[in-house]
């Protein structure tokens, strides 16, 4: 498999992961707002937010590396 296909698939998989995490985070926030705020729901929302930030950082780094080459 050519290297550009491999890198493209990594970016696509990161983008799909980011979209899934975003939808999950929005669903958790909506569920929490509708059913009431508890400490466990707050922990769930905060942990999903941290996962969302990490997935965003990973996606941006892979996209930057693909478009502009790896920084050495």
Coordinates of C-alpha atoms in Angstrom, one line a residue:
X1 CA 0.0 0.0 0.0
X2 CA 1.4 3.4 -0.9
X3 CA 2.4 5.7 1.9
X4 CA 0.0 8.4 1.0
X5 CA -3.0 6.0 1.2
X6 CA -1.8 4.8 4.6
X7 CA -1.5 8.4 5.9
X8 CA -4.9 9.3 4.3
X9 CA -6.6 6.4 6.1
X10 CA -5.1 7.5 9.4
X11 CA -6.5 10.9 8.9
X12 CA -9.9 9.6 7.9
X13 CA -10.0 7.2 10.9
X14 CA -9.1 10.1 13.2
X15 CA -11.8 12.3 11.7
X16 CA -14.4 9.6 12.1
X17 CA -13.3 9.1 15.7
X18 CA -13.6 12.9 16.3
X19 CA -17.1 12.9 14.8
X20 CA -18.2 9.9 17.0
X21 CA -16.8 11.6 20.1
X22 CA -18.5 14.9 19.2
X23 CA -21.9 13.2 18.8
X24 CA -21.4 11.2 22.0
X25 CA -20.5 14.4 23.9
X26 CA -23.5 16.3 22.6
X27 CA -25.8 13.4 23.4
X28 CA -24.4 13.2 26.9
X29 CA -24.8 16.9 27.5
X30 CA -28.3 16.9 26.1
X31 CA -29.2 13.8 28.3
X32 CA -27.7 15.5 31.3
X33 CA -29.6 18.7 30.8
X34 CA -32.9 16.9 30.2
X35 CA -32.7 14.4 33.1
X36 CA -31.0 16.5 35.7
X37 CA -27.5 17.3 36.7
X38 CA -25.7 14.9 39.1
X39 CA -22.1 14.5 40.1
X40 CA -21.8 11.3 38.0
X41 CA -23.3 12.9 34.9
X42 CA -20.9 15.8 35.4
X43 CA -17.9 13.5 35.6
X44 CA -19.2 11.7 32.4
X45 CA -19.5 15.0 30.5
X46 CA -16.2 16.3 31.7
X47 CA -14.4 13.1 30.8
X48 CA -16.1 13.1 27.3
X49 CA -15.0 16.7 26.9
X50 CA -11.4 15.8 27.6
X51 CA -11.6 12.9 25.2
X52 CA -13.1 15.3 22.6
X53 CA -10.2 17.7 23.1
X54 CA -7.6 14.9 22.8
X55 CA -9.2 13.6 19.6
X56 CA -9.2 17.1 18.1
X57 CA -5.5 17.6 18.9
X58 CA -4.7 14.2 17.4
X59 CA -6.7 15.0 14.2
X60 CA -5.1 18.4 13.8
X61 CA -1.6 17.0 14.2
X62 CA -2.2 14.2 11.7
X63 CA -3.7 16.6 9.2
X64 CA -0.9 19.1 9.6
X65 CA 1.7 16.4 9.2
X66 CA -0.1 15.1 6.1
X67 CA -0.4 18.6 4.5
X68 CA 2.9 20.1 5.4
X69 CA 5.2 17.2 6.2
X70 CA 6.4 16.0 9.6
X71 CA 8.3 18.5 11.7
X72 CA 11.7 17.1 12.6

